[in-house]
Tab-separated table of C-alpha atoms and ligand atoms in Angstrom:
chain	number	residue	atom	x	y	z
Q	1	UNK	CA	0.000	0.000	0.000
Q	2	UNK	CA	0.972	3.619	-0.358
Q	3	UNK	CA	0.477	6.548	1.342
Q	4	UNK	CA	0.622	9.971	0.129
Q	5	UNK	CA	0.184	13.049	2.438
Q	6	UNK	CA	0.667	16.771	2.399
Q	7	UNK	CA	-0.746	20.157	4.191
Q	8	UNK	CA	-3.842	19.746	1.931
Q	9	UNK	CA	-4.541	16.155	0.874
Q	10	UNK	CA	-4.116	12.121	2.191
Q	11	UNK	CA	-4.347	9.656	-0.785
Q	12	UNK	CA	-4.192	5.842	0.285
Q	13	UNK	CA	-3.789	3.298	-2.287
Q	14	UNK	CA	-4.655	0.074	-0.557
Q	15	UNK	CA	-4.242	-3.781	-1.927
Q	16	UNK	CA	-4.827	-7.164	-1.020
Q	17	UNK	CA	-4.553	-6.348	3.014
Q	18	UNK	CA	-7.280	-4.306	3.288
Q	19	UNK	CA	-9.409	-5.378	0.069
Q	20	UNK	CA	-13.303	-6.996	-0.415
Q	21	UNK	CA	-15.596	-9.069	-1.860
Q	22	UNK	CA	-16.887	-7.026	-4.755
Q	23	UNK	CA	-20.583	-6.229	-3.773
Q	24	UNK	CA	-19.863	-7.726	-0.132
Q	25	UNK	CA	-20.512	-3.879	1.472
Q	26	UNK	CA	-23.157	-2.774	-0.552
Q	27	UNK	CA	-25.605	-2.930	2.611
Q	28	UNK	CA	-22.961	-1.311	4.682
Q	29	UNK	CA	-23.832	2.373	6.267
Q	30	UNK	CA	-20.920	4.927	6.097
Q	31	UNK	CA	-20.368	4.376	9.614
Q	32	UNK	CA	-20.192	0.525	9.109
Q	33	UNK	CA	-17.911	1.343	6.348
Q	34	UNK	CA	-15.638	4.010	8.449
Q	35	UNK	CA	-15.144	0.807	10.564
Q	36	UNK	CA	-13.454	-1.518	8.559
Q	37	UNK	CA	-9.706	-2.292	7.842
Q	38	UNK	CA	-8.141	0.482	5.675
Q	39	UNK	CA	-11.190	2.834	5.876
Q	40	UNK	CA	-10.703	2.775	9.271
Q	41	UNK	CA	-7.407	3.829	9.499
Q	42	UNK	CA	-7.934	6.192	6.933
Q	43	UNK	CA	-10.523	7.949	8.531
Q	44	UNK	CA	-8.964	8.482	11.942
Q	45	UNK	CA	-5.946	9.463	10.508
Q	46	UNK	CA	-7.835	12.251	8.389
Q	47	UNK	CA	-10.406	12.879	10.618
Q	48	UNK	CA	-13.157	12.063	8.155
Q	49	UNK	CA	-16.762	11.859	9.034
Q	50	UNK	CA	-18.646	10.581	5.962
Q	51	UNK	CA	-17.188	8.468	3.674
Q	52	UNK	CA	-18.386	8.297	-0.288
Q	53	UNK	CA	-18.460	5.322	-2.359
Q	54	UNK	CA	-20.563	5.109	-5.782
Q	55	UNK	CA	-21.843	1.673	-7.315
Q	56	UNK	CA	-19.274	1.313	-9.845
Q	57	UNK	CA	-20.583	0.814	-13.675
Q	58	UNK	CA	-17.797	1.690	-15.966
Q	59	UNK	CA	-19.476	4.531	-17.552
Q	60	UNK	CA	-18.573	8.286	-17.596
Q	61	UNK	CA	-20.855	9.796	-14.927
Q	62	UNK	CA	-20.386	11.000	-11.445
Q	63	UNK	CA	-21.318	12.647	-8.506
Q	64	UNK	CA	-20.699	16.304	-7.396
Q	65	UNK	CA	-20.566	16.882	-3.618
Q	66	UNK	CA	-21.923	20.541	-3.743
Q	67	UNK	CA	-23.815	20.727	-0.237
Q	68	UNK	CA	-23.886	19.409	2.941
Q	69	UNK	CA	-26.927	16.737	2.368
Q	70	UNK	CA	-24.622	15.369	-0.201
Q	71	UNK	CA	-22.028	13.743	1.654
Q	72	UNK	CA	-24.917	11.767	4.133
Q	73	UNK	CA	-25.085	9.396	0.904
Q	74	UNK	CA	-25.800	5.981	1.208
Q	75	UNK	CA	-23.045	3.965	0.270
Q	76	UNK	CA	-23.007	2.368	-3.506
Q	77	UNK	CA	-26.731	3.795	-4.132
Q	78	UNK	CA	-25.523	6.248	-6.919
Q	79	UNK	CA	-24.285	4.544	-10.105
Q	80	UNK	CA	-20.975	6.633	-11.445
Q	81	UNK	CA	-17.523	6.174	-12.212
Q	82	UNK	CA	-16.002	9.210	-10.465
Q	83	UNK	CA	-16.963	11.995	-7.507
Q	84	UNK	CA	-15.735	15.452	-6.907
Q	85	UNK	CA	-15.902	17.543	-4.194
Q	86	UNK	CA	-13.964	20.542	-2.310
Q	87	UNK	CA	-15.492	19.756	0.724
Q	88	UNK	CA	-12.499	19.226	3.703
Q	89	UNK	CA	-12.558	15.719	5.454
Q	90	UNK	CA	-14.825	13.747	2.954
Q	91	UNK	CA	-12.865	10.101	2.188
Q	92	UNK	CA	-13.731	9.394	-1.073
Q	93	UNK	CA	-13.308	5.875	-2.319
Q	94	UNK	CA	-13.239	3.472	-5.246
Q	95	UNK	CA	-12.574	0.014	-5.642
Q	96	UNK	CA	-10.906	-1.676	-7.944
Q	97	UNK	CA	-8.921	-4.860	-9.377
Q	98	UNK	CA	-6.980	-4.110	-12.862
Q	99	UNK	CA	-9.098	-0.700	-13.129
Q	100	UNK	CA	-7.220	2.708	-12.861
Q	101	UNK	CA	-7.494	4.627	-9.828
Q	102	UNK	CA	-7.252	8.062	-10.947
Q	103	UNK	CA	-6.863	11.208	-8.391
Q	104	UNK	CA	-7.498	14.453	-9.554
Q	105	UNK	CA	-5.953	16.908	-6.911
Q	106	UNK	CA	-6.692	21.389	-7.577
Q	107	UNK	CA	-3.674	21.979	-5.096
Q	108	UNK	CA	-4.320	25.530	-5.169
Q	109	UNK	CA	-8.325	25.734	-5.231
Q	110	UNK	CA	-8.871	22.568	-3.040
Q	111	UNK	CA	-10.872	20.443	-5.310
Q	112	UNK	CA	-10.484	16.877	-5.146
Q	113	UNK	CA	-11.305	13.720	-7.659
Q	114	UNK	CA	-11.562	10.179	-7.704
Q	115	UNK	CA	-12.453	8.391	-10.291
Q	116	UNK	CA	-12.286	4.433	-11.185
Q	117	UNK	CA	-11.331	3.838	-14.945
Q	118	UNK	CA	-10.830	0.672	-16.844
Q	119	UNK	CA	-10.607	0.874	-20.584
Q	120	UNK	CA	-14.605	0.885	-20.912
Q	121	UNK	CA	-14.422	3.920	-18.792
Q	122	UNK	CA	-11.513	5.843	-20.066
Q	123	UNK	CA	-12.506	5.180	-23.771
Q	124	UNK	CA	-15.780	6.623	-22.374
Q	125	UNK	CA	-13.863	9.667	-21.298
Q	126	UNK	CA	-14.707	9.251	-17.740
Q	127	UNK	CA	-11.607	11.019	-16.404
Q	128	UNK	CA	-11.783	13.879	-18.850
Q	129	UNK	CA	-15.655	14.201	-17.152
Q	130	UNK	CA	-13.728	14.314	-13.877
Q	131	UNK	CA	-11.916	17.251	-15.220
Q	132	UNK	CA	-14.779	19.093	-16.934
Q	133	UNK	CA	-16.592	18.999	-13.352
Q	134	UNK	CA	-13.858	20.477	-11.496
Q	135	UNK	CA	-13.212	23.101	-13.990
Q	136	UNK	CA	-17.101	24.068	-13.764
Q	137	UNK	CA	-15.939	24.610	-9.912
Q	138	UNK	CA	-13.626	27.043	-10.774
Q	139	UNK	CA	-10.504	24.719	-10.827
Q	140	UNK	CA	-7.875	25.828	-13.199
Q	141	UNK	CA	-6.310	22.911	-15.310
Q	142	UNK	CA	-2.394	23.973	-14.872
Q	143	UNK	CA	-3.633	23.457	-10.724
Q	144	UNK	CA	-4.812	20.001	-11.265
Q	145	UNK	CA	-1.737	16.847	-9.945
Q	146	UNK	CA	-2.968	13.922	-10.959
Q	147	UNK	CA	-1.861	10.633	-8.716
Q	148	UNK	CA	-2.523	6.814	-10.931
Q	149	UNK	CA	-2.680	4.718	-8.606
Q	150	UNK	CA	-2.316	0.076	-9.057
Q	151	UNK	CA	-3.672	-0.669	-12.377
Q	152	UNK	CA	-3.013	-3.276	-15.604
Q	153	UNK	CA	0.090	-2.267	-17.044
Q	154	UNK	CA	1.298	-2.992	-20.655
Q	155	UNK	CA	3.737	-5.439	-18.792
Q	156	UNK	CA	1.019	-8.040	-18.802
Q	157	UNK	CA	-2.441	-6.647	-20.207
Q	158	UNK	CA	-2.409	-8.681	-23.507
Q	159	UNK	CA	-5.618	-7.976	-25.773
Q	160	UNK	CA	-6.962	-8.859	-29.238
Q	161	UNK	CA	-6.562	-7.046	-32.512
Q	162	UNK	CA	-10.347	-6.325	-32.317
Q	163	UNK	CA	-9.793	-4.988	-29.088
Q	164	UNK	CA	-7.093	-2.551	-30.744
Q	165	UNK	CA	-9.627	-1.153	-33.561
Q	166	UNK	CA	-11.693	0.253	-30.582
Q	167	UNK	CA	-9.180	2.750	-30.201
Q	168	UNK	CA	-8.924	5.124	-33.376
Q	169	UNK	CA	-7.114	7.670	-31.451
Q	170	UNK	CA	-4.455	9.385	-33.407
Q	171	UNK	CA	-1.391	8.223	-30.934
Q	172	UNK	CA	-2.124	4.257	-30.437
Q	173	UNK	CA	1.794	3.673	-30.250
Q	174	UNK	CA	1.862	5.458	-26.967
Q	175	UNK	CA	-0.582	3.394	-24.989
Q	176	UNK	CA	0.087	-0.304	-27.108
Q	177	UNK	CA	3.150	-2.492	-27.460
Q	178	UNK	CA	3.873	-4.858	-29.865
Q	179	UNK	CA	5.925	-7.909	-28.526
Q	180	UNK	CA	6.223	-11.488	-29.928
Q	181	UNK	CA	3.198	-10.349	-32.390
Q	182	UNK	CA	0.701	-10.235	-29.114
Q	183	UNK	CA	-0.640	-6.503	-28.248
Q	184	UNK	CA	-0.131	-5.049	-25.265
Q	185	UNK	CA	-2.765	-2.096	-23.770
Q	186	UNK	CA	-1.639	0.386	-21.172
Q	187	UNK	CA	-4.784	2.070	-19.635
Q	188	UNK	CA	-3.054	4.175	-17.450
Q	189	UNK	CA	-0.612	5.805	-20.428
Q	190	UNK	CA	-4.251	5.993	-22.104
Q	191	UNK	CA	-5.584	8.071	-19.332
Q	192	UNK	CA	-2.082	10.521	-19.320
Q	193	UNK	CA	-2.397	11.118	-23.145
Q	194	UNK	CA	-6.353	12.000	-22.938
Q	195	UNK	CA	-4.915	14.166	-20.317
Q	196	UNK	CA	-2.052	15.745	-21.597
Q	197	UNK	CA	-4.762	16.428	-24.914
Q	198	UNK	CA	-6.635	18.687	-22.343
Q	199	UNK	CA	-3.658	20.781	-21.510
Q	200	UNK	CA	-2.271	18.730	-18.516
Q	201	UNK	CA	1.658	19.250	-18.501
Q	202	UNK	CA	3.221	15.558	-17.839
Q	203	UNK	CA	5.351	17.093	-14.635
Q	204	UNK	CA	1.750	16.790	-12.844
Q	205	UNK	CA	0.741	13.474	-13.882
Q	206	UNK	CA	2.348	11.139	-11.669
Q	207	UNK	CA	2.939	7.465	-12.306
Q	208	UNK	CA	5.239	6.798	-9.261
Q	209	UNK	CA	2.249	4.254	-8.022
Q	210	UNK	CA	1.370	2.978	-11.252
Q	211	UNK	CA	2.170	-0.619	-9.898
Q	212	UNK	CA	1.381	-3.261	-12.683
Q	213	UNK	CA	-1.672	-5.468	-10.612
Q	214	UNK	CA	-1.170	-8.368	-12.624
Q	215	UNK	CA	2.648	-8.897	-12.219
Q	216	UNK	CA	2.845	-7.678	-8.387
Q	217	UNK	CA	0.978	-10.294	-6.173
Q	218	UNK	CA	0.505	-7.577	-3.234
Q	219	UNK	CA	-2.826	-6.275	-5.502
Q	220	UNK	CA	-5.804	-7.711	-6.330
Q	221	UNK	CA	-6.170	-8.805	-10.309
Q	222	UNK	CA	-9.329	-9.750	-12.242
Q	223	UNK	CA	-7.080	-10.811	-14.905
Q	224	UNK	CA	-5.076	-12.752	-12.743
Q	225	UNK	CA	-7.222	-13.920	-9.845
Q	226	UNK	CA	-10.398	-14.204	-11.840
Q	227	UNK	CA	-13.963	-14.512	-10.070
Q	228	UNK	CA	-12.040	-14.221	-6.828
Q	229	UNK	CA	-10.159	-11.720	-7.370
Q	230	UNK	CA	-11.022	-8.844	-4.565
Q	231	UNK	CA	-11.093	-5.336	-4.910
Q	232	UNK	CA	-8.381	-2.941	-3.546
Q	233	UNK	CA	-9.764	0.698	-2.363
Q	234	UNK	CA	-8.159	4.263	-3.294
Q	235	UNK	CA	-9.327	6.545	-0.615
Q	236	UNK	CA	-8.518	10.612	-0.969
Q	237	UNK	CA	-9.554	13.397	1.362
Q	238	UNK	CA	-8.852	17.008	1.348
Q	239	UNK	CA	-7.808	18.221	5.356
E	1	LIG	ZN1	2.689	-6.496	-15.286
């Protein structure tokens, strides 16, 4: 696990230690949540009082935390992909197994985003949505760091040449490899060129936690594990 801390922001990217049962919380109350291994920790640690977690769908909506009645949601009852808010001491969580964990930090405005991205998602433009949302708030797009957090690398993440034609993006040689004539996808360089497209300079899109999650056995990997294959959280919170 990793975890990153400043003045103004805590990320944690968890794995296997602290991971679930995908669907196994989706009864749980924010307080039941707050309660368990990782969140737990988290949320002490931050001082967090609500927690926010959508029901994951691999589309390119989310959900805004504008006003107070919005962080009280119940956990995994809104369907999106990615959340926003500026709101101080709000954990904000996705899970995920293979999927990009994407934080979207305004380090001078104090707008945060997480969003969870596989290539459904990100071909969807769901973290590009995460941008346009945080702009509306008045975040300026040289402000924004963006943290990628354990994901599918190109290392490992073979697809099929159908799989390629999906993707009629001008730069394709960025974000596939070619080895032994099998393709190779990179979600997470994906993400960074969609990004850098909007005007993100590359010295604020960190990789550093990038970790491929089907080569290093500390994560959780669909395409390794399969069916039981748990799902690792990202948790962020402004202070
Ligand atoms: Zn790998």
């Amino acid at each position: 696990m990793a975890r990153i801390k400043n003045a103004l922001f805590s990320i944690y990217f968890g794995d296997q230690s602290t991971a679930y049962l995908k669907n196994s919380l989706h009864n749980y109350t924010q307080q039941e949540m707050m309660v368990l291994p990782g969140y737990k920790e988290f949320c002490l640690q931050n001082r967090c009082e609500n927690i926010i977690i959508l029901d994951q769908v691999h589309g390119n909506n989310g959900f805004c935390v504008r006003e107070k009645k919005d962080v009280l949601l119940k956990p995994y009852t809104v369907r999106g992909d990615y959340i926003v808010s500026a709101l101080p001491k709000i954990a904000l969580a996705v899970e995920t197994a293979d999927c990009a964990p994407v934080v979207l930090i305004d380090v001078i405005g104090g707008v945060v985003s997480l969003a969870h991205a596989g290539w459904r998602g990100a071909l969807a433009g769901v973290v590009t949505h995460a941008v346009g949302d945080m702009l509306k708030v008045g975040s300026l797009i040289e402000n924004i760091q963006i943290y990628f957090g354990p994901a599918a690398r190109s290392c490992c993440y073979q697809v099929s040449r159908d799989f390629l034609d999906l993707f009629e993006q001008s730069d394709p040689n960025i974000y596939f490899q070619e080895r032994n004539g099998a393709a190779y996808f990179d979600n997470t360089l994906f993400i960074a060129w969609q990004l850098e497209k909007l005007g993100m300079a590359r010295k604020n899109i960190l990789l550093d936690y990038a970790i491929c999650t089907i080569c290093s056995e500390k994560y959780c990997s669909f395409r390794r594990q399969g069916q039981i294959a748990l799902r690792q959280m990202t948790i962020v919170a402004l202070k």
